[in-house]
Each structure stands twice: as structure tokens, then as C-alpha cells.
Amino acid sequence: MHEDHKTDRAPDGGPLAELGINPPVLLAPLAGITDLPFRRVVAGFGAGLVVSEMVASQEMVQAKPSMRAKARAELGLGEVRTAVQLAGRDAYWLSEAARMVADNGAEIIDINMGCPAKKVVGGMSGSALMREPDLALRLIEAVVSAVDVPVTLKTRLGWDDDSLNAAGLAVRAANAGVRMVTIHGRTRCQFYKGKADWAAIGNVVRACPVPVIANGDVTSRATARTALAQSGAAGVMIGRGAQGRPWLLAQVAADLFGYAPPEVPEAKALVALVSAHYEAILSFYGRELGLKTARKHLGWYSDAAHGSTVLRHKLLTATDPAEVLRLLPDALAPQQDLERAA
């Protein structure tokens, strides 16, 4: 499934255009969420870039050939406007993984130095690298020298409030050849608590010679506008806000950057979109895992449509794909519409 719902793309140019990122509204990598079926839906509305779920570099390089083939399929290598995000703390494994995905069609390679998850930080990867900026720089240099495609970096503001070193790391990364930096406006120790500090991202913007993207709590057109105003960033990265609303990135591009607005699906068009996404999930994962994986997306679509909570429950507990597809028209109908029809 890959159907375009966007109208003609509009303004070109801007600091991200030479990276092929147009519009400057990006889909964040979210573990267990931004899989290939979901990225395709978001890309179909006109996102400037979609980023794969984070890939552990050593595990990917050492995987059996059959698992590597599976990884290639999951990462969507060769698909338009797709970046692959790699994590690790060893220059050899990171550079080998970068070379592997670049050879298989990745357009952009993103290095993860922002993930706060305990499992990742416990392995001294992700945001743990913000406590070791010299090692972080060596890893960046290794990846940049290994591939010809653009390399980008994603970090947080710092490890904690006493070590807000994102600006310094961003400058060193840019000098090493990184072409874009995305900053989540929290420290690692905040995890996802409190509010993202978009103004603090502005410190990185002012210091860094390459485009900076603002990330964190950008969940609507209004928050995207405020994040840009406070940070001065070249664009925004949206994660949770796109759950159940894969057209949000295109709406932000229209409102903030003058792109043509997307055709937001309603009624039968929404049912068709969700049905196609659901079937793509089942095809991608197989029936058993697909049924489980699809539930969260169905829940988000139902929530975004303000559907009936009773029908939402039926939708999420159904174990027969045919039953799910039968329930969708009513489950995605706004509650007031169902009440009027009763």
C-alpha cells in the first residue's frame, strides 16, 4: 500500500532542500510504531523525511543473511525520502552498518545519540554518548568517512541540566561532516517528563553551522508554530502527534511553510485509508503478529476520529481480520454522528 493523498508539493529551497528533505517536516523514529507500513502512509501525505526505527549496528552486521534480508525489507531501503537510524558505541560496527544500509539504498543515515531508554543507555549507546563527546565525535567521523550519502545526528539537550552540551556536540559533528542535527528538547534524565524546551534548542541553532530540527512535544500545527518561533530551527520533527493522524505532517507543512494542504480523509475515505493500512500491517507481519501490532494504530485512529468507546473496544478485541474491517465504518464515525443515526 502506498497511495498519495497529498496535492502538488509547493515551495522548494531552504536549508534542507539539498538533502532532499522537502518540506522541512520530518517523522520521528518511534520504536514499535514507525514501521514500514506506517512510514508509507505518512510519506503518502507528503512528509519531507521519514526515519526508520532505531537499528543496533553490531546486531545488524552480525545477523545471518536471512535476517539481513528481513532487515532490508523492514527498513524500506531504497524508498523515497527515507532515513535509517543507527545506534552503537563502536566505530567499526557503526561504520560497517552504515556502509551496509547505504549500499542497499538508504538515502540518509541518522546516528542516534538521543535515545533515553535504559536498555540502550545501559549498553552505553544513545544518549549515554552525550557524556562522552570525544567518543561521540569518533563515531560520527567513522560513519561520515564510511559512506557517500548524507549523515545526520539526533541528540538531546544533554545528559542532565548540569551538562547541556548539545550545542558543542552539534558544532563538532557539523565540522566532522554531519549535514543536519535534530535536537529533542529534553535532557536524558528527563526521559519524556516535563515539557520540551524549544528555546534551549535555539542555543544549538545559533551555534551550529548546519540546519537544526526541533523535536519534542510537537503534536499539532500550533505547537509546531511555537516550536519554530522559540527555537529558530529549520524544521520540525513529529512523533506521537502523527499517531492516528498520519496527515499531520503535511498539515504542518501547509500551515508553516506554504505547501499545498493535504486532502484529510473523512468518512468513507478515512475507512479506506485505515483498512488499507490495516491490511498492509497484516501482510507485513503475518496474521498473528499483525493483529497485535495493528491494535495500537486502530486505537489511535478511533481516538482521532472521536469514535464510540464501545466500538473501539470491539475493534481492538476482534481476532478476525474480516470482523475488524466490518467494524471500521462505525468505529471511525464520530460519536455524535452515531447518536444522530440512532
PDB file of C-alpha atoms in Angstrom, residues 84-186:
ATOM      1  CA  VAL A  84      17.863   4.784   8.510  1.00  0.00           C
ATOM      2  CA  GLN A  85      18.760   5.437  12.134  1.00  0.00           C
ATOM      3  CA  LEU A  86      21.714   3.539  13.586  1.00  0.00           C
ATOM      4  CA  ALA A  87      22.826   3.171  17.188  1.00  0.00           C
ATOM      5  CA  GLY A  88      26.022   1.860  18.729  1.00  0.00           C
ATOM      6  CA  ARG A  89      29.216   2.833  20.536  1.00  0.00           C
ATOM      7  CA  ASP A  90      31.832   1.051  18.452  1.00  0.00           C
ATOM      8  CA  ALA A  91      33.221   2.827  15.405  1.00  0.00           C
ATOM      9  CA  TYR A  92      33.812  -0.400  13.477  1.00  0.00           C
ATOM     10  CA  TRP A  93      30.271  -1.736  13.852  1.00  0.00           C
ATOM     11  CA  LEU A  94      28.653   1.648  13.226  1.00  0.00           C
ATOM     12  CA  SER A  95      30.671   2.270  10.074  1.00  0.00           C
ATOM     13  CA  GLU A  96      30.057  -1.274   8.783  1.00  0.00           C
ATOM     14  CA  ALA A  97      26.319  -0.956   9.394  1.00  0.00           C
ATOM     15  CA  ALA A  98      26.291   2.444   7.717  1.00  0.00           C
ATOM     16  CA  ARG A  99      28.109   1.040   4.698  1.00  0.00           C
ATOM     17  CA  MET A 100      25.685  -1.880   4.541  1.00  0.00           C
ATOM     18  CA  VAL A 101      22.498   0.185   4.574  1.00  0.00           C
ATOM     19  CA  ALA A 102      23.944   2.775   2.207  1.00  0.00           C
ATOM     20  CA  ASP A 103      24.893   0.047  -0.272  1.00  0.00           C
ATOM     21  CA  ASN A 104      21.324  -1.231  -0.040  1.00  0.00           C
ATOM     22  CA  GLY A 105      19.702   2.092  -0.874  1.00  0.00           C
ATOM     23  CA  ALA A 106      19.432   4.200   2.292  1.00  0.00           C
ATOM     24  CA  GLU A 107      19.240   7.857   1.241  1.00  0.00           C
ATOM     25  CA  ILE A 108      20.301   9.283   4.610  1.00  0.00           C
ATOM     26  CA  ILE A 109      21.914   7.724   7.688  1.00  0.00           C
ATOM     27  CA  ASP A 110      20.978   9.145  11.071  1.00  0.00           C
ATOM     28  CA  ILE A 111      23.119   8.456  14.149  1.00  0.00           C
ATOM     29  CA  ASN A 112      21.179   8.062  17.381  1.00  0.00           C
ATOM     30  CA  MET A 113      22.710   9.832  20.361  1.00  0.00           C
ATOM     31  CA  GLY A 114      19.405  10.780  21.952  1.00  0.00           C
ATOM     32  CA  CYS A 115      17.537   7.608  22.927  1.00  0.00           C
ATOM     33  CA  PRO A 116      16.958   7.645  26.725  1.00  0.00           C
ATOM     34  CA  ALA A 117      15.816   4.005  27.062  1.00  0.00           C
ATOM     35  CA  LYS A 118      17.565   2.174  29.900  1.00  0.00           C
ATOM     36  CA  LYS A 119      18.411  -0.795  27.683  1.00  0.00           C
ATOM     37  CA  VAL A 120      20.123   1.470  25.139  1.00  0.00           C
ATOM     38  CA  VAL A 121      21.848   3.696  27.692  1.00  0.00           C
ATOM     39  CA  GLY A 122      22.869   0.626  29.676  1.00  0.00           C
ATOM     40  CA  GLY A 123      24.743  -0.500  26.573  1.00  0.00           C
ATOM     41  CA  MET A 124      26.416   2.918  26.565  1.00  0.00           C
ATOM     42  CA  SER A 125      24.699   3.924  23.316  1.00  0.00           C
ATOM     43  CA  GLY A 126      22.036   6.517  22.532  1.00  0.00           C
ATOM     44  CA  SER A 127      22.018   9.489  24.890  1.00  0.00           C
ATOM     45  CA  ALA A 128      24.763   7.926  27.035  1.00  0.00           C
ATOM     46  CA  LEU A 129      27.180   9.173  24.364  1.00  0.00           C
ATOM     47  CA  MET A 130      26.407  12.766  25.353  1.00  0.00           C
ATOM     48  CA  ARG A 131      28.521  12.077  28.445  1.00  0.00           C
ATOM     49  CA  GLU A 132      31.434  11.081  26.175  1.00  0.00           C
ATOM     50  CA  PRO A 133      31.626  13.773  23.476  1.00  0.00           C
ATOM     51  CA  ASP A 134      35.096  12.720  22.304  1.00  0.00           C
ATOM     52  CA  LEU A 135      33.914   9.145  21.709  1.00  0.00           C
ATOM     53  CA  ALA A 136      30.742  10.518  20.106  1.00  0.00           C
ATOM     54  CA  LEU A 137      32.862  12.517  17.684  1.00  0.00           C
ATOM     55  CA  ARG A 138      34.977   9.490  16.759  1.00  0.00           C
ATOM     56  CA  LEU A 139      31.824   7.527  15.987  1.00  0.00           C
ATOM     57  CA  ILE A 140      30.479  10.355  13.834  1.00  0.00           C
ATOM     58  CA  GLU A 141      33.766  10.634  11.939  1.00  0.00           C
ATOM     59  CA  ALA A 142      33.787   6.883  11.306  1.00  0.00           C
ATOM     60  CA  VAL A 143      30.278   6.895   9.820  1.00  0.00           C
ATOM     61  CA  VAL A 144      30.846  10.004   7.704  1.00  0.00           C
ATOM     62  CA  SER A 145      34.038   8.556   6.235  1.00  0.00           C
ATOM     63  CA  ALA A 146      32.373   5.188   5.529  1.00  0.00           C
ATOM     64  CA  VAL A 147      29.560   6.376   3.249  1.00  0.00           C
ATOM     65  CA  ASP A 148      28.820   8.828   0.464  1.00  0.00           C
ATOM     66  CA  VAL A 149      25.206   9.510   1.494  1.00  0.00           C
ATOM     67  CA  PRO A 150      24.397  12.361   3.901  1.00  0.00           C
ATOM     68  CA  VAL A 151      24.844  11.623   7.613  1.00  0.00           C
ATOM     69  CA  THR A 152      22.661  13.319  10.231  1.00  0.00           C
ATOM     70  CA  LEU A 153      22.638  13.264  14.033  1.00  0.00           C
ATOM     71  CA  LYS A 154      19.869  13.139  16.653  1.00  0.00           C
ATOM     72  CA  THR A 155      20.596  14.120  20.265  1.00  0.00           C
ATOM     73  CA  ARG A 156      19.016  15.626  23.343  1.00  0.00           C
ATOM     74  CA  LEU A 157      19.931  18.872  25.086  1.00  0.00           C
ATOM     75  CA  GLY A 158      22.377  16.969  27.280  1.00  0.00           C
ATOM     76  CA  TRP A 159      22.576  14.246  29.882  1.00  0.00           C
ATOM     77  CA  ASP A 160      21.063  16.399  32.634  1.00  0.00           C
ATOM     78  CA  ASP A 161      20.546  20.058  33.495  1.00  0.00           C
ATOM     79  CA  ASP A 162      24.172  20.367  34.608  1.00  0.00           C
ATOM     80  CA  SER A 163      25.568  19.161  31.269  1.00  0.00           C
ATOM     81  CA  LEU A 164      23.671  20.892  28.464  1.00  0.00           C
ATOM     82  CA  ASN A 165      26.294  20.186  25.810  1.00  0.00           C
ATOM     83  CA  ALA A 166      24.144  19.734  22.694  1.00  0.00           C
ATOM     84  CA  ALA A 167      25.452  22.909  21.054  1.00  0.00           C
ATOM     85  CA  GLY A 168      29.077  21.916  21.458  1.00  0.00           C
ATOM     86  CA  LEU A 169      28.461  18.410  20.166  1.00  0.00           C
ATOM     87  CA  ALA A 170      26.420  19.729  17.232  1.00  0.00           C
ATOM     88  CA  VAL A 171      29.220  22.087  16.174  1.00  0.00           C
ATOM     89  CA  ARG A 172      31.818  19.322  16.353  1.00  0.00           C
ATOM     90  CA  ALA A 173      29.504  16.983  14.440  1.00  0.00           C
ATOM     91  CA  ALA A 174      28.938  19.572  11.715  1.00  0.00           C
ATOM     92  CA  ASN A 175      32.676  20.172  11.409  1.00  0.00           C
ATOM     93  CA  ALA A 176      33.103  16.397  11.022  1.00  0.00           C
ATOM     94  CA  GLY A 177      30.678  16.314   8.100  1.00  0.00           C
ATOM     95  CA  VAL A 178      27.215  15.826   9.624  1.00  0.00           C
ATOM     96  CA  ARG A 179      24.690  17.617   7.416  1.00  0.00           C
ATOM     97  CA  MET A 180      21.773  18.119   9.834  1.00  0.00           C
ATOM     98  CA  VAL A 181      21.179  17.839  13.585  1.00  0.00           C
ATOM     99  CA  THR A 182      17.874  17.073  15.303  1.00  0.00           C
ATOM    100  CA  ILE A 183      17.513  18.056  18.945  1.00  0.00           C
ATOM    101  CA  HIS A 184      14.882  16.662  21.297  1.00  0.00           C
ATOM    102  CA  GLY A 185      14.261  19.498  23.716  1.00  0.00           C
ATOM    103  CA  ARG A 186      14.783  17.475  26.899  1.00  0.00           C
TER     104      ARG A 186
END
